[in-house]
CSV table of C-alpha atoms in Angstrom, one decimal:
chain,number,residue,atom,x,y,z
A,1,MET,CA,6.8,0.8,4.1
A,2,GLN,CA,9.5,3.7,3.0
A,3,ASN,CA,12.8,3.0,3.5
A,4,ASN,CA,15.1,6.2,4.9
A,5,TRP,CA,18.6,5.2,3.9
A,6,LYS,CA,21.7,6.7,3.6
A,7,PRO,CA,25.1,6.1,1.7
A,8,TRP,CA,26.8,6.3,5.0
A,9,GLN,CA,24.2,4.0,6.4
A,10,LYS,CA,25.1,0.5,6.5
A,11,PRO,CA,22.2,-1.3,5.4
A,12,GLN,CA,20.1,-2.8,8.3
A,13,ASN,CA,19.6,-6.1,6.6
A,14,CYS,CA,23.5,-6.0,5.7
A,15,GLN,CA,24.0,-10.1,7.1
A,16,GLU,CA,20.8,-10.8,4.4
A,17,LEU,CA,22.5,-9.2,1.6
A,18,ILE,CA,25.9,-11.4,2.1
A,19,GLU,CA,24.0,-14.3,2.9
A,20,CYS,CA,22.0,-14.5,-0.3
A,21,LEU,CA,25.1,-14.1,-2.7
A,22,ASP,CA,26.3,-17.1,-1.8
A,23,LEU,CA,23.1,-18.5,-3.4
A,24,LEU,CA,22.9,-16.6,-7.0
A,25,PRO,CA,24.4,-18.5,-9.2
A,26,SER,CA,28.2,-17.9,-9.9
A,27,ASN,CA,27.9,-16.9,-13.9
A,28,TRP,CA,25.5,-13.4,-12.5
A,29,SER,CA,27.4,-10.5,-13.3
A,30,LEU,CA,26.7,-8.2,-10.0
A,31,THR,CA,26.9,-4.2,-9.4
A,32,PRO,CA,26.8,-2.4,-5.9
A,33,LEU,CA,24.1,-0.5,-5.8
A,34,ARG,CA,23.2,3.0,-4.1
A,35,GLU,CA,19.5,3.7,-4.4
A,36,LYS,CA,18.5,1.3,-6.9
A,37,ARG,CA,21.1,3.2,-9.7
A,38,ALA,CA,24.5,1.6,-10.5
A,39,PHE,CA,27.2,4.0,-9.4
A,40,ARG,CA,30.6,2.7,-10.6
A,41,GLU,CA,32.6,4.3,-13.7
A,42,GLY,CA,32.3,2.1,-16.4
A,43,TRP,CA,30.2,-0.8,-14.6
A,44,GLN,CA,28.9,-2.0,-17.6
A,45,ASN,CA,31.6,-3.1,-19.6
A,46,GLU,CA,34.2,-4.0,-16.2
A,47,PRO,CA,34.9,-7.1,-15.5
A,48,ILE,CA,33.1,-9.5,-13.4
A,49,LEU,CA,33.3,-8.5,-9.7
A,50,SER,CA,34.2,-11.1,-7.2
A,51,ARG,CA,31.5,-12.0,-4.3
A,52,ASP,CA,33.9,-11.7,-1.7
A,53,TYR,CA,34.9,-7.9,-3.1
A,54,LEU,CA,31.1,-7.2,-3.2
A,55,SER,CA,30.4,-8.7,0.8
A,56,LYS,CA,33.2,-6.2,2.2
A,57,LEU,CA,31.4,-3.9,0.2
A,58,ILE,CA,28.2,-4.0,2.3
A,59,ALA,CA,29.6,-5.1,5.5
A,60,SER,CA,32.7,-2.5,5.4
A,61,GLY,CA,31.8,0.3,3.1
A,62,GLU,CA,34.7,2.6,0.9
A,63,THR,CA,36.7,5.7,2.6
A,64,LYS,CA,35.6,8.3,0.7
A,65,VAL,CA,36.7,12.1,1.5
A,66,SER,CA,34.1,14.6,1.7
A,67,GLN,CA,35.2,18.1,-0.4
A,68,ASN,CA,36.4,19.7,2.9
A,69,GLY,CA,38.6,16.9,3.5
A,70,HIS,CA,37.1,15.0,6.0
A,71,SER,CA,37.2,10.9,5.7
A,72,TRP,CA,33.7,8.9,5.4
A,73,GLN,CA,32.1,5.6,5.2
A,74,ALA,CA,30.5,4.8,2.0
A,75,TYR,CA,27.8,1.9,1.8
A,76,VAL,CA,25.7,0.2,-0.7
A,77,SER,CA,22.3,-0.7,-0.4
A,78,GLY,CA,22.1,-3.8,-2.5
A,79,TYR,CA,23.0,-5.6,-5.7
A,80,GLY,CA,21.9,-5.7,-9.6
A,81,LEU,CA,22.4,-8.1,-11.7
A,82,ARG,CA,23.8,-7.1,-15.0
A,83,THR,CA,22.2,-8.3,-18.0
A,84,GLY,CA,23.4,-9.2,-21.1
A,85,VAL,CA,26.4,-10.8,-22.2
A,86,ALA,CA,27.7,-10.2,-19.0
A,87,SER,CA,25.4,-12.9,-17.6
A,88,ARG,CA,26.4,-14.7,-20.1
A,89,GLY,CA,22.3,-14.1,-21.8
A,90,LEU,CA,20.1,-13.4,-19.1
A,91,LEU,CA,17.2,-11.1,-20.6
A,92,ALA,CA,14.8,-9.4,-18.0
A,93,ILE,CA,11.6,-8.1,-18.7
A,94,ASP,CA,10.6,-5.7,-16.5
A,95,PHE,CA,6.9,-5.1,-15.8
A,96,ASP,CA,5.6,-1.5,-15.1
A,97,GLY,CA,2.2,-1.3,-14.0
A,98,VAL,CA,-0.8,-4.2,-14.4
A,99,SER,CA,-1.7,-3.0,-18.1
A,100,SER,CA,2.1,-3.6,-19.0
A,101,GLN,CA,0.8,-7.9,-18.5
A,102,LYS,CA,-1.6,-7.1,-21.6
A,103,ILE,CA,1.6,-6.2,-23.6
A,104,PHE,CA,3.6,-9.6,-22.6
A,105,THR,CA,0.5,-11.4,-23.4
A,106,ALA,CA,-0.1,-10.2,-26.6
A,107,LEU,CA,3.6,-10.5,-27.4
A,108,LEU,CA,3.3,-14.4,-25.9
A,109,GLY,CA,0.0,-14.6,-28.3
A,110,GLY,CA,-1.9,-16.2,-25.6
A,111,ASP,CA,-2.1,-16.5,-22.3
A,112,ILE,CA,0.8,-18.7,-21.6
A,113,GLU,CA,2.1,-19.4,-18.1
A,114,ILE,CA,5.5,-18.6,-18.0
A,115,ASN,CA,8.0,-20.5,-14.6
A,116,THR,CA,10.5,-18.6,-14.2
A,117,VAL,CA,12.9,-16.5,-11.8
A,118,GLY,CA,11.3,-13.5,-11.3
A,119,TRP,CA,11.2,-10.7,-8.2
A,120,THR,CA,9.4,-7.4,-7.1
A,121,SER,CA,9.5,-4.5,-5.6
A,122,GLY,CA,6.1,-5.2,-3.7
A,123,LYS,CA,4.5,-2.3,-6.1
A,124,THR,CA,1.3,-3.7,-7.2
A,125,GLY,CA,1.6,-4.3,-10.9
A,126,ARG,CA,5.8,-4.6,-11.3
A,127,PHE,CA,8.0,-7.5,-10.7
A,128,GLN,CA,10.3,-8.7,-13.3
A,129,LEU,CA,10.7,-12.0,-14.8
A,130,LEU,CA,14.5,-13.4,-16.1
A,131,PHE,CA,15.2,-15.7,-19.1
A,132,GLN,CA,17.8,-17.4,-20.9
A,133,VAL,CA,18.7,-16.4,-24.3
A,134,PRO,CA,20.3,-19.2,-25.8
A,135,GLN,CA,23.9,-19.4,-26.8
A,136,GLU,CA,22.4,-19.7,-30.8
A,137,PHE,CA,20.9,-17.0,-31.0
A,138,GLN,CA,23.0,-14.8,-28.6
A,139,HIS,CA,24.6,-13.2,-31.4
A,140,ILE,CA,21.6,-11.9,-32.7
A,141,LEU,CA,21.2,-9.5,-29.8
A,142,VAL,CA,24.4,-8.2,-29.6
A,143,ASN,CA,23.7,-4.9,-29.7
A,144,PHE,CA,20.8,-5.2,-28.4
A,145,ASN,CA,20.3,-3.3,-25.3
A,146,ARG,CA,17.1,-2.1,-24.2
A,147,LEU,CA,13.6,-1.9,-25.7
A,148,VAL,CA,10.4,-0.2,-24.0
A,149,LEU,CA,7.5,-0.8,-25.6
A,150,THR,CA,3.8,0.5,-24.5
A,151,ASN,CA,1.7,-0.6,-27.1
A,152,TYR,CA,1.9,-3.3,-29.6
A,153,ALA,CA,-1.0,-4.7,-32.0
A,154,ASP,CA,-3.8,-3.4,-31.1
A,155,VAL,CA,-2.8,-3.5,-27.1
A,156,SER,CA,-2.0,-0.4,-25.0
A,157,CYS,CA,-0.6,0.3,-22.2
A,158,GLN,CA,-2.8,2.8,-19.5
A,159,SER,CA,-0.5,6.1,-19.4
A,160,GLY,CA,2.5,5.3,-17.3
A,161,ASP,CA,2.5,2.3,-17.4
A,162,LEU,CA,4.8,0.3,-19.9
A,163,LEU,CA,6.9,-3.3,-20.6
A,164,GLU,CA,10.4,-3.0,-20.9
A,165,PHE,CA,13.5,-5.8,-22.5
A,166,ARG,CA,16.6,-5.3,-20.5
A,167,TYR,CA,20.0,-6.7,-22.2
A,168,ASN,CA,23.3,-5.5,-22.6
A,169,LYS,CA,24.9,-2.7,-20.3
A,170,CYS,CA,21.5,-3.1,-18.4
A,171,GLN,CA,21.2,-3.7,-14.8
A,172,SER,CA,17.6,-4.7,-12.4
A,173,ALA,CA,18.4,-4.7,-8.9
A,174,LEU,CA,17.8,-7.5,-7.4
A,175,PRO,CA,16.6,-9.0,-4.2
A,176,PRO,CA,16.6,-7.6,-0.6
A,177,SER,CA,18.1,-5.0,-2.2
A,178,LEU,CA,16.6,-1.6,-0.5
A,179,HIS,CA,14.0,0.0,-1.9
A,180,PRO,CA,13.1,3.3,-1.7
A,181,GLU,CA,9.6,2.6,-1.6
A,182,THR,CA,8.9,-0.6,-0.5
A,183,GLY,CA,11.5,-1.5,2.1
A,184,ASN,CA,13.2,-4.5,0.0
A,185,TYR,CA,13.0,-6.3,-3.2
A,186,ARG,CA,11.3,-9.4,-3.0
A,187,TRP,CA,11.7,-12.7,-4.8
A,188,LEU,CA,8.8,-14.4,-6.7
A,189,ASN,CA,11.1,-17.2,-7.8
A,190,ALA,CA,14.4,-17.1,-6.0
A,191,PRO,CA,17.4,-18.9,-8.4
A,192,TRP,CA,18.1,-21.7,-6.1
A,193,ASN,CA,14.4,-23.1,-6.0
A,194,ARG,CA,13.7,-22.6,-10.1
A,195,PRO,CA,15.9,-22.9,-13.3
A,196,VAL,CA,16.0,-19.6,-15.4
A,197,ALA,CA,13.7,-20.2,-18.3
A,198,ILE,CA,14.4,-19.8,-22.2
A,199,LEU,CA,13.1,-17.4,-23.9
A,200,PRO,CA,9.8,-18.0,-25.3
A,201,GLU,CA,10.1,-18.6,-28.6
A,202,ALA,CA,7.7,-15.6,-29.3
A,203,ILE,CA,9.7,-13.4,-27.7
A,204,LYS,CA,12.4,-14.5,-29.8
A,205,GLU,CA,10.8,-14.0,-33.3
A,206,PHE,CA,10.1,-10.1,-32.1
A,207,LEU,CA,13.3,-9.4,-30.9
A,208,GLU,CA,14.9,-11.0,-34.4
A,209,LYS,CA,12.4,-9.5,-36.9
A,210,ARG,CA,13.0,-6.0,-34.8
A,211,GLN,CA,17.0,-6.1,-34.6
A,212,TYR,CA,17.1,-6.8,-37.7
A,213,ARG,CA,15.1,-3.8,-38.9
A,214,LYS,CA,16.9,-1.8,-37.3
A,215,ILE,CA,19.7,-3.8,-39.4
A,216,SER,CA,18.8,-2.8,-42.6
A,217,SER,CA,16.5,0.5,-42.0
A,218,LYS,CA,19.8,2.7,-42.9
A,219,PRO,CA,19.6,4.3,-46.0
A,220,ASN,CA,20.2,2.5,-49.3
A,221,PRO,CA,23.5,3.7,-50.3
A,222,ASN,CA,22.5,2.4,-53.5
A,223,LYS,CA,19.1,3.3,-54.2
A,224,VAL,CA,18.5,6.1,-56.7
A,225,TYR,CA,16.6,9.1,-55.5
A,226,HIS,CA,16.0,12.7,-57.6
A,227,SER,CA,17.2,15.4,-56.1
A,228,ASP,CA,14.3,16.3,-54.2
A,229,GLU,CA,13.7,12.4,-52.9
A,230,GLN,CA,17.5,12.5,-51.5
A,231,LYS,CA,17.4,16.1,-49.5
A,232,LEU,CA,14.4,14.2,-47.6
A,233,VAL,CA,15.9,11.8,-46.9
A,234,SER,CA,18.9,13.1,-45.4
A,235,ALA,CA,16.6,15.2,-43.7
A,236,LEU,CA,14.4,12.4,-42.1
A,237,TYR,CA,17.9,10.9,-41.4
A,238,ARG,CA,19.0,13.8,-39.3
A,239,ILE,CA,16.3,13.3,-36.4
A,240,ASP,CA,16.7,10.8,-34.0
A,241,PRO,CA,13.3,8.2,-34.5
A,242,ASP,CA,12.9,8.2,-30.5
A,243,CYS,CA,12.3,12.2,-30.6
A,244,PRO,CA,8.7,12.7,-28.6
A,245,TYR,CA,5.6,11.3,-29.9
A,246,ASP,CA,3.5,14.0,-30.9
A,247,VAL,CA,7.4,14.5,-33.6
A,248,TRP,CA,7.2,11.4,-34.8
A,249,LEU,CA,3.7,11.7,-35.6
A,250,LYS,CA,4.1,15.1,-37.6
A,251,ILE,CA,6.6,12.7,-39.7
A,252,GLY,CA,4.0,10.5,-40.3
A,253,MET,CA,1.7,12.5,-42.1
A,254,ALA,CA,4.0,15.3,-43.6
A,255,LEU,CA,5.3,12.1,-45.7
A,256,TYR,CA,1.9,10.5,-45.9
A,257,SER,CA,0.9,14.3,-47.9
A,258,GLU,CA,3.8,12.9,-50.0
A,259,GLY,CA,1.4,9.4,-51.0
A,260,GLU,CA,1.7,6.0,-50.2
A,261,ARG,CA,5.1,5.5,-51.7
A,262,TYR,CA,6.6,7.1,-48.7
A,263,PHE,CA,5.2,4.8,-46.0
A,264,ASP,CA,8.6,2.5,-45.5
A,265,LEU,CA,10.5,5.1,-46.0
A,266,TRP,CA,8.9,6.3,-42.2
A,267,ASP,CA,8.3,2.3,-41.0
A,268,GLU,CA,12.5,2.4,-41.7
A,269,TRP,CA,13.3,5.0,-40.2
A,270,SER,CA,11.2,5.1,-36.8
A,271,SER,CA,12.7,0.8,-36.1
A,272,ARG,CA,15.4,2.8,-35.6
A,273,GLY,CA,15.1,4.0,-32.8
A,274,LEU,CA,13.8,2.1,-29.3
A,275,LYS,CA,10.7,2.8,-29.3
A,276,TYR,CA,9.2,1.3,-31.8
A,277,THR,CA,6.5,-1.3,-31.8
A,278,PRO,CA,5.7,-3.5,-35.8
A,279,PHE,CA,2.5,-2.7,-37.0
A,280,GLU,CA,2.4,1.4,-35.3
A,281,CYS,CA,3.4,3.1,-38.2
A,282,GLN,CA,0.8,0.9,-40.1
A,283,ARG,CA,-1.0,1.3,-38.0
A,284,LYS,CA,-1.3,5.1,-37.8
A,285,TRP,CA,-0.9,5.2,-41.5
A,286,ARG,CA,-4.3,4.0,-42.1
A,287,SER,CA,-5.5,6.9,-39.4
A,288,PHE,CA,-4.0,9.7,-41.3
A,289,ARG,CA,-6.5,11.4,-43.4
A,290,ASN,CA,-6.4,14.9,-45.3
A,291,THR,CA,-4.4,17.3,-43.3
A,292,SER,CA,-2.6,20.8,-43.1
A,293,VAL,CA,1.2,19.2,-42.0
A,294,THR,CA,3.0,19.5,-45.4
A,295,ILE,CA,6.4,18.1,-46.0
A,296,ALA,CA,8.0,21.2,-45.1
A,297,SER,CA,7.8,20.0,-42.2
A,298,VAL,CA,10.1,17.0,-41.7
A,299,TYR,CA,12.4,19.8,-43.4
A,300,TYR,CA,11.8,22.2,-39.6
A,301,LEU,CA,11.9,19.7,-37.3
A,302,ALA,CA,15.4,18.5,-38.8
A,303,GLN,CA,16.7,21.7,-38.2
A,304,ASN,CA,14.8,21.0,-34.0
A,305,TYR,CA,15.4,17.3,-33.3
A,306,ALA,CA,18.6,16.4,-35.3
A,307,LYS,CA,20.2,13.5,-33.4
């Protein structure tokens, strides 16, 4: 059911949205949404909004003035959960497509039953699960915002599917907020019926290794390179590791052309990006054969894909 809501319209499920606010845990920090998007300036860092304020915003909107000087009421279509430290360590995992579940299963090390709070947009294979990051682990994720996976180990998503981790400075639309294609988000397991599960140990280990690699993967200022190597390292680290896939692959091929000693450099540089998947560099490196791509490509790409 397509939703044709507009910002000047009060949402049809206004009362339901307000009633649900009272049922949500008090430590959940919420931000108002318009068509799934957070719109308040600085919403990622602002103090927690009161439920009274959100209720009034849903029921009455806020007065805006158009460019021609006419006033109008701007309404919201729902609210999103601010994940991360804003909500005392809540992490949302967004399953975007049926094949994304295979990535999650691979991360867990098997098909393990998970019982936690979850919700869906109603689209096939689209849902989110919520987890509590243990207090003693939260410092590891203090600089972690989000991560998108389309492959892990030897498992890959179908085209268009992905698994996304959301933590600091992210938000996830909650039921019964409006969804532009399906009408409304709905609960799979509501927080008043089931507690938020502790983040599985396997996911903790995966995120910890990734965060460690990001911190430790910067060029070592104490490592001695000869002049040509130093130029290469400087050029490589000017390139955004979240560059397009074909660019990332060409960089790997270019480093491969110079010998095995450059694998660690490629892997370390790659690990600084949000797209990084453990073992992917190793898998691709093994697949490389003699190629026409040379180290000159790194210098060329440094000029075109610099951060």
